[in-house]
Coordinates of C-alpha atoms in Angstrom, one line a residue:
M1454 CA 169.6 38.9 84.9
S1455 CA 166.7 39.7 87.2
S1456 CA 167.2 42.5 89.8
W1457 CA 167.8 41.7 93.4
Y1458 CA 164.3 42.7 94.5
Q1459 CA 162.7 40.5 91.8
R1460 CA 164.8 37.5 92.9
F1461 CA 164.0 38.3 96.6
A1462 CA 160.2 38.5 95.9
F1463 CA 160.4 35.3 93.8
S1464 CA 162.2 33.5 96.6
L1465 CA 159.5 34.5 99.1
V1466 CA 156.6 33.4 96.8
K1467 CA 158.4 30.1 95.9
G1468 CA 159.4 29.4 99.5
F1469 CA 156.1 30.1 101.3
Y1470 CA 153.1 30.3 98.9
V1471 CA 154.0 27.7 96.2
P1472 CA 154.5 24.8 98.6
R1473 CA 151.0 25.3 100.0
L1474 CA 149.5 25.1 96.5
I1475 CA 151.5 22.1 95.6
S1476 CA 150.3 20.3 98.7
R1477 CA 146.7 21.5 98.4
Y1478 CA 146.3 20.3 94.8
S1479 CA 148.6 17.2 95.1
V1480 CA 150.4 18.5 91.9
R1481 CA 152.1 15.8 89.9
F1482 CA 154.9 16.9 87.4
T1483 CA 155.8 14.7 84.4
G1484 CA 157.8 15.0 81.2
N1485 CA 161.1 16.9 80.6
D1486 CA 161.2 19.3 83.6
K1487 CA 164.8 20.4 83.2
E1488 CA 165.0 24.1 82.9
P1489 CA 167.4 25.5 80.2
A1490 CA 170.4 27.3 81.5
E1491 CA 170.1 30.0 78.9
P1492 CA 167.3 32.5 78.4
H1493 CA 164.2 30.8 77.1
L1494 CA 160.5 31.2 76.3
L1495 CA 158.1 29.5 78.7
I1496 CA 154.5 29.0 77.5
A1497 CA 151.5 27.3 79.1
N1498 CA 147.8 26.9 78.8
H1499 CA 145.8 29.2 81.1
Q1500 CA 143.2 27.6 83.4
H1501 CA 143.4 29.4 86.8
M1502 CA 144.9 32.4 88.6
D1503 CA 147.3 30.0 90.3
D1504 CA 148.8 28.7 87.0
S1505 CA 152.0 30.7 87.2
Y1506 CA 152.5 29.9 90.9
V1507 CA 152.2 26.1 90.3
L1508 CA 154.8 26.4 87.5
A1509 CA 157.2 28.3 89.7
R1510 CA 157.8 25.0 91.5
H1511 CA 160.1 24.0 88.6
M1512 CA 161.7 27.5 88.0
A1513 CA 165.1 28.2 89.3
S1514 CA 164.8 32.0 88.9
P1515 CA 162.0 34.4 88.0
V1516 CA 160.8 35.0 84.4
R1517 CA 159.6 38.2 82.9
A1518 CA 156.0 37.1 82.5
M1519 CA 153.6 38.9 80.2
A1520 CA 150.4 39.9 82.1
D1521 CA 147.1 41.6 81.4
R1522 CA 147.0 45.3 82.4
E1523 CA 143.3 45.7 82.0
A1524 CA 142.5 42.8 84.3
S1525 CA 144.9 43.9 87.0
S1526 CA 144.1 46.1 90.0
A1527 CA 146.5 48.8 91.3
L1528 CA 147.8 46.4 93.9
Q1529 CA 148.3 43.6 91.4
L1530 CA 150.1 46.0 89.1
A1531 CA 152.5 47.0 91.9
L1532 CA 153.1 43.4 93.0
G1533 CA 153.5 42.4 89.3
K1534 CA 156.2 44.9 88.7
L1535 CA 158.0 43.7 91.9
L1536 CA 158.0 40.2 90.5
G1537 CA 159.2 41.4 87.1
L1538 CA 156.0 41.1 85.1
Y1539 CA 155.4 43.3 82.1
F1540 CA 151.9 44.3 80.9
R1541 CA 149.9 44.3 77.6
R1542 CA 146.8 46.3 77.0
P1543 CA 144.0 44.7 74.9
G1544 CA 143.2 46.5 71.6
V1545 CA 146.7 48.1 71.4
D1546 CA 149.1 47.1 68.7
D1547 CA 151.5 44.4 70.0
T1548 CA 154.6 45.5 67.9
A1549 CA 156.2 47.4 70.8
L1550 CA 155.4 44.4 73.1
I1551 CA 157.2 42.0 70.9
R1552 CA 160.2 44.3 70.8
Q1553 CA 160.2 44.4 74.6
T1554 CA 160.0 40.6 74.7
K1555 CA 163.1 40.3 72.4
S1556 CA 164.9 42.9 74.5
F1557 CA 164.3 41.0 77.7
L1558 CA 165.7 37.8 76.1
N1559 CA 168.7 39.6 74.8
E1560 CA 169.4 41.0 78.3
G1561 CA 169.5 37.4 79.6
H1562 CA 165.9 37.2 81.0
S1563 CA 163.6 34.2 80.4
V1564 CA 160.1 35.2 79.3
G1565 CA 156.8 33.6 80.2
I1566 CA 153.6 33.9 78.1
F1567 CA 150.1 32.4 78.3
P1568 CA 149.4 32.5 74.5
S1569 CA 145.6 32.1 74.9
G1570 CA 145.7 35.6 76.6
A1571 CA 142.9 34.7 79.0
M1572 CA 141.7 31.9 81.2
S1573 CA 139.6 29.2 79.6
W1574 CA 135.8 29.4 79.9
D1575 CA 135.0 25.7 79.4
G1576 CA 138.3 24.0 80.1
R1577 CA 139.4 24.0 76.4
D1578 CA 142.4 26.0 75.3
E1579 CA 141.9 29.0 73.0
I1580 CA 145.4 29.1 71.7
D1581 CA 146.4 30.2 68.1
F1582 CA 149.1 27.6 67.7
L1583 CA 150.3 28.9 64.3
Q1584 CA 150.8 32.5 65.7
T1585 CA 152.5 31.0 68.8
A1586 CA 154.9 29.1 66.5
K1587 CA 155.6 32.2 64.5
L1588 CA 156.5 34.1 67.7
A1589 CA 158.8 31.3 68.8
K1590 CA 160.6 31.3 65.4
L1591 CA 161.0 35.1 65.7
L1592 CA 162.5 34.9 69.1
R1593 CA 164.9 32.0 68.3
V1594 CA 165.4 30.7 71.8
P1595 CA 164.8 27.4 73.6
F1596 CA 161.1 26.8 74.0
R1597 CA 159.7 25.3 77.3
M1598 CA 156.1 24.3 77.4
A1599 CA 153.8 23.3 80.3
R1600 CA 150.4 21.6 79.9
I1601 CA 148.4 22.2 83.1
S1602 CA 145.4 19.9 83.9
G1603 CA 143.0 19.9 86.8
L1604 CA 143.2 23.6 87.8
Y1605 CA 140.1 24.5 85.7
L1606 CA 138.0 22.0 87.7
A1607 CA 139.5 23.4 90.9
K1608 CA 137.9 26.8 90.1
P1609 CA 136.2 27.2 86.7
R1610 CA 136.4 30.7 85.4
W1611 CA 132.6 31.2 85.7
A1612 CA 132.3 29.6 89.2
E1613 CA 131.8 31.4 92.6
S1614 CA 133.5 28.8 94.8
A1615 CA 136.7 26.9 94.8
R1616 CA 137.0 23.1 94.8
V1617 CA 139.9 20.7 95.4
T1618 CA 141.1 18.1 92.9
E1619 CA 144.4 16.7 91.7
V1620 CA 146.5 18.8 89.3
G1621 CA 149.0 17.6 86.7
V1622 CA 151.7 19.5 84.8
H1623 CA 153.4 17.9 81.8
W1624 CA 156.6 19.6 80.6
T1625 CA 157.9 19.5 77.0
M1626 CA 161.1 21.1 75.8
L1627 CA 162.3 22.2 72.3
Q1628 CA 165.9 23.4 71.8
A1629 CA 166.6 26.6 69.9
M1630 CA 168.0 24.7 67.0
E1631 CA 164.9 22.6 66.7
V1632 CA 162.7 25.7 66.7
R1633 CA 164.9 27.3 64.0
E1634 CA 164.9 24.2 61.7
M1635 CA 161.2 23.5 61.8
K1636 CA 158.7 25.2 59.5
A1637 CA 156.0 27.2 61.3
G1638 CA 153.3 24.7 60.5
E1639 CA 155.3 21.8 61.8
L1640 CA 156.2 23.8 64.9
A1641 CA 152.5 24.7 65.4
G1642 CA 151.7 20.9 65.4
R1643 CA 154.4 20.3 68.1
I1644 CA 153.0 23.1 70.2
R1645 CA 149.5 21.7 69.8
D1646 CA 150.6 18.2 70.9
A1647 CA 152.3 19.8 73.9
L1648 CA 149.6 22.1 75.1
A1649 CA 146.1 21.2 73.7
H1650 CA 143.8 20.1 76.5
D1651 CA 140.1 19.5 76.9
E1652 CA 139.7 19.5 80.7
V1653 CA 136.1 18.3 81.1
R1654 CA 136.3 15.5 78.6
S1655 CA 139.8 14.2 79.5
L1656 CA 139.1 14.3 83.3
R1657 CA 135.6 12.8 83.2
G1658 CA 135.0 11.0 86.5
A1659 CA 137.8 12.9 88.4
E1660 CA 137.2 13.3 92.1
V1661 CA 136.4 16.9 93.0
Q1662 CA 135.8 18.0 96.5
G1663 CA 133.6 21.1 97.1
G1664 CA 130.1 22.4 97.4
K1665 CA 128.0 25.0 95.6
L1666 CA 129.2 23.5 92.3
A1667 CA 126.6 25.2 90.2
E1668 CA 126.7 28.7 91.7
G1669 CA 128.0 31.1 89.1
I1670 CA 126.8 29.0 86.1
H1671 CA 124.9 32.0 84.8
N1672 CA 128.2 33.4 83.8
L1673 CA 128.7 30.6 81.3
I1674 CA 125.2 29.4 80.3
W1675 CA 122.5 31.8 79.1
H1676 CA 120.2 29.6 76.9
C1677 CA 117.8 27.0 78.3
P1678 CA 117.2 24.0 76.0
S1679 CA 113.9 23.2 77.6
C1680 CA 112.1 26.5 77.1
N1681 CA 114.4 28.2 74.6
G1682 CA 114.6 31.1 76.9
H1683 CA 117.5 33.5 77.5
N1684 CA 118.9 34.8 80.8
G1685 CA 116.9 32.5 83.1
I1686 CA 119.7 30.1 84.0
H1687 CA 121.2 30.3 87.5
G1688 CA 122.8 27.9 90.1
V1689 CA 121.7 27.0 93.6
G1690 CA 124.0 24.7 95.5
N1691 CA 124.8 21.8 93.1
E1692 CA 121.8 22.3 90.9
I1693 CA 121.4 24.3 87.7
L1694 CA 117.9 25.9 87.5
C1695 CA 115.9 27.8 84.8
G1696 CA 113.9 30.6 86.3
R1697 CA 111.7 30.8 83.3
C1698 CA 110.4 27.2 82.9
G1699 CA 111.4 25.6 86.3
G1700 CA 113.8 23.1 84.8
G1701 CA 116.6 21.8 87.0
W1702 CA 119.7 19.6 86.6
V1703 CA 122.3 18.4 89.0
L1704 CA 125.9 19.3 88.2
R1705 CA 128.8 17.1 89.4
G1706 CA 132.2 18.1 90.4
D1707 CA 133.7 16.9 87.0
L1708 CA 131.1 19.2 85.4
S1709 CA 129.0 16.3 83.9
L1710 CA 125.2 16.4 84.0
P1711 CA 124.0 12.8 84.9
D1712 CA 120.4 13.6 84.2
G1713 CA 120.7 16.8 82.2
P1714 CA 119.9 17.7 78.6
F1715 CA 123.6 17.3 77.7
A1716 CA 126.5 15.1 78.9
D1717 CA 128.4 18.0 80.4
I1718 CA 128.5 21.8 80.4
V1719 CA 130.9 21.9 77.5
S1720 CA 128.3 20.2 75.3
W1721 CA 125.7 22.6 76.6
H1722 CA 128.0 25.6 75.8
D1723 CA 128.6 24.2 72.3
W1724 CA 124.9 23.9 71.7
Q1725 CA 124.1 27.5 72.7
I1726 CA 126.9 28.8 70.6
G1727 CA 125.5 26.8 67.7
R1728 CA 122.1 28.5 68.2
L1729 CA 123.7 31.9 67.6
S1730 CA 123.3 31.4 63.9
E1731 CA 119.6 31.1 64.5
Q1732 CA 119.8 34.3 66.6
I1733 CA 121.3 36.1 63.5
A1734 CA 118.5 34.7 61.3
A1735 CA 116.0 35.9 63.8
D1736 CA 116.5 39.5 62.7
E1737 CA 114.6 38.5 59.6
D1738 CA 111.7 36.5 61.0
G1739 CA 111.5 37.5 64.6
D1740 CA 110.8 34.0 65.9
F1741 CA 113.8 33.7 68.2
P1742 CA 114.4 35.4 71.6
R1743 CA 116.8 38.3 71.2
L1744 CA 120.1 38.7 73.1
D1745 CA 119.8 41.5 75.5
T1746 CA 121.2 42.9 78.8
T1747 CA 119.2 45.3 80.9
G1748 CA 120.1 47.5 83.9
A1749 CA 123.7 47.8 82.7
A1750 CA 126.2 50.6 82.7
L1751 CA 128.2 51.6 79.6
I1752 CA 131.7 52.9 80.5
S1753 CA 134.0 54.4 77.9
H1754 CA 137.5 55.8 78.0
D1755 CA 140.5 56.5 75.9
Q1756 CA 142.0 53.3 74.4
R1757 CA 145.4 53.8 76.1
S1758 CA 144.4 55.4 79.4
P1759 CA 141.3 54.3 81.5
R1760 CA 141.4 57.7 83.3
R1761 CA 141.3 59.8 80.2
N1762 CA 138.0 60.9 78.6
R1763 CA 136.1 58.5 81.0
N1764 CA 132.3 58.5 80.7
V1765 CA 129.7 56.4 82.5
V1766 CA 126.0 56.0 81.5
R1767 CA 124.0 53.9 83.9
E1768 CA 120.7 51.9 83.6
V1769 CA 121.0 51.2 79.8
R1770 CA 119.8 48.3 77.8
A1771 CA 122.0 46.4 75.2
E1772 CA 120.1 44.6 72.5
Y1773 CA 121.3 42.6 69.5
R1774 CA 120.1 44.0 66.2
N1775 CA 121.3 43.1 62.7
G1776 CA 124.8 42.3 63.6
E1777 CA 125.2 45.1 66.1
M1778 CA 124.9 45.7 69.8
H1779 CA 122.5 48.6 70.2
V1780 CA 122.8 50.4 73.6
S1781 CA 120.0 52.8 74.6
G1782 CA 118.3 54.3 77.7
N1783 CA 118.9 56.9 80.4
G1784 CA 119.1 59.9 78.1
T1785 CA 121.2 58.2 75.4
H1786 CA 119.9 58.4 71.8
G1787 CA 121.2 55.0 71.1
I1788 CA 124.7 53.8 70.2
S1789 CA 125.3 50.9 67.9
F1790 CA 128.5 48.8 67.8
P1791 CA 129.2 46.4 64.9
L1792 CA 130.0 43.2 66.9
G1793 CA 131.9 41.6 64.0
S1794 CA 134.5 44.4 63.8
V1795 CA 135.0 45.5 67.4
R1796 CA 138.6 44.9 68.5
A1797 CA 139.9 42.8 71.5
P1798 CA 136.5 41.7 72.8
R1799 CA 136.7 40.0 76.2
I1800 CA 134.9 39.4 79.5
L1801 CA 136.5 41.1 82.5
K1802 CA 136.0 39.5 86.0
N1803 CA 132.6 38.1 85.0
R1804 CA 131.0 41.5 85.2
S1805 CA 132.0 43.4 82.1
F1806 CA 132.0 42.9 78.3
C1807 CA 134.9 44.9 77.1
F1808 CA 135.8 45.9 73.5
S1809 CA 137.6 48.6 71.5
H1810 CA 135.8 50.6 68.9
G1811 CA 137.4 53.6 67.2
E1812 CA 139.9 55.3 69.6
Q1813 CA 137.9 54.2 72.7
R1814 CA 137.7 51.2 75.0
F1815 CA 134.1 50.3 76.1
Q1816 CA 132.8 48.2 79.0
L1817 CA 129.2 47.0 79.2
E1818 CA 129.0 46.3 83.0
A1819 CA 126.3 44.1 84.4
P1820 CA 127.3 42.1 87.5
G1821 CA 125.2 39.0 88.0
Q1822 CA 124.1 38.7 84.3
N1823 CA 125.5 36.6 81.5
L1824 CA 127.8 38.7 79.3
L1825 CA 129.6 35.8 77.6
K1826 CA 126.8 35.7 75.0
W1827 CA 128.1 39.1 73.6
L1828 CA 131.7 37.8 73.4
C1829 CA 130.5 34.6 71.6
M1830 CA 128.4 36.6 69.2
A1831 CA 131.3 39.0 68.4
R1832 CA 133.5 36.0 67.6
R1833 CA 130.8 34.4 65.5
L1834 CA 130.3 37.6 63.4
S1835 CA 134.0 38.3 63.0
R1836 CA 134.6 35.0 61.1

């Protein structure tokens, strides 16, 4: 059972903030929205910072939701604890976190998890369905799933401005007995059917109200198909521009490109990821522009405590070399990180590429520059 202050905080959020969101996005709920009476596991795809608030519309009581400690400010940590959130730290073994989740359920709390761990970059879900199924079978409780659509278009992760469009939530419910009787592979398929979503393709032609639709696109796109250049893409108003070759393409609210080199930004993103294999081969022939980031800061600290053994080196350059990110400049003799084996790589608030190596957590901080390329390369090399 939740504490009195958690129930009070939840009632304030649900009574005052949630109705405004439901009205703003014209949220439409479908499917089996009946909340189980007993403790259960709630999972959903993760598109927007407002995801959990929209879902709260159909929650009778607060859930102990798992949140990201690294991405939370001091104020967010305090408010999160008030609402009953519990926090995970990337790069740290999750065994203790799973034990804590089981303990909450045994105590009568329902638990909420975004299995992707992070908001989607391109409107597609990055969920490990098999691992999610294994977790569900381990916990052995009713399984409530919510597929959210529309919130990515309302504020893409890379964007600098919000928009307004219609939002949908589809609920699916599995009883504890169903979860126990299904094999992990079969359960993974049911979870995929309930949660898998490709926002840009499935909502093509959706009405989206807003301006400055292309501003912030540099956070997602780094490679120009016209000139093959890196780091020249930026957005002005509703137009994507390349500062290297002068190319320009209009971006619509549904993230399609009516006169662009691709049908939509998802196809563009897929293309640039595909070119990473050529980037890897370029180490041998040198005929391909290198991935690099200049004028950055390299921040390091103890894996478990951001305040312990903290060190900051400014004005460094990161360059891709032979499967490694090589960082040099400003008095450093050069540090190399094997991108294929770094742990828990991620982008934090569109300004830092974060990863764990050895006993330390590192951040390559470069506001205003594309850092997603480093995350995509790390994932490519880890396969």
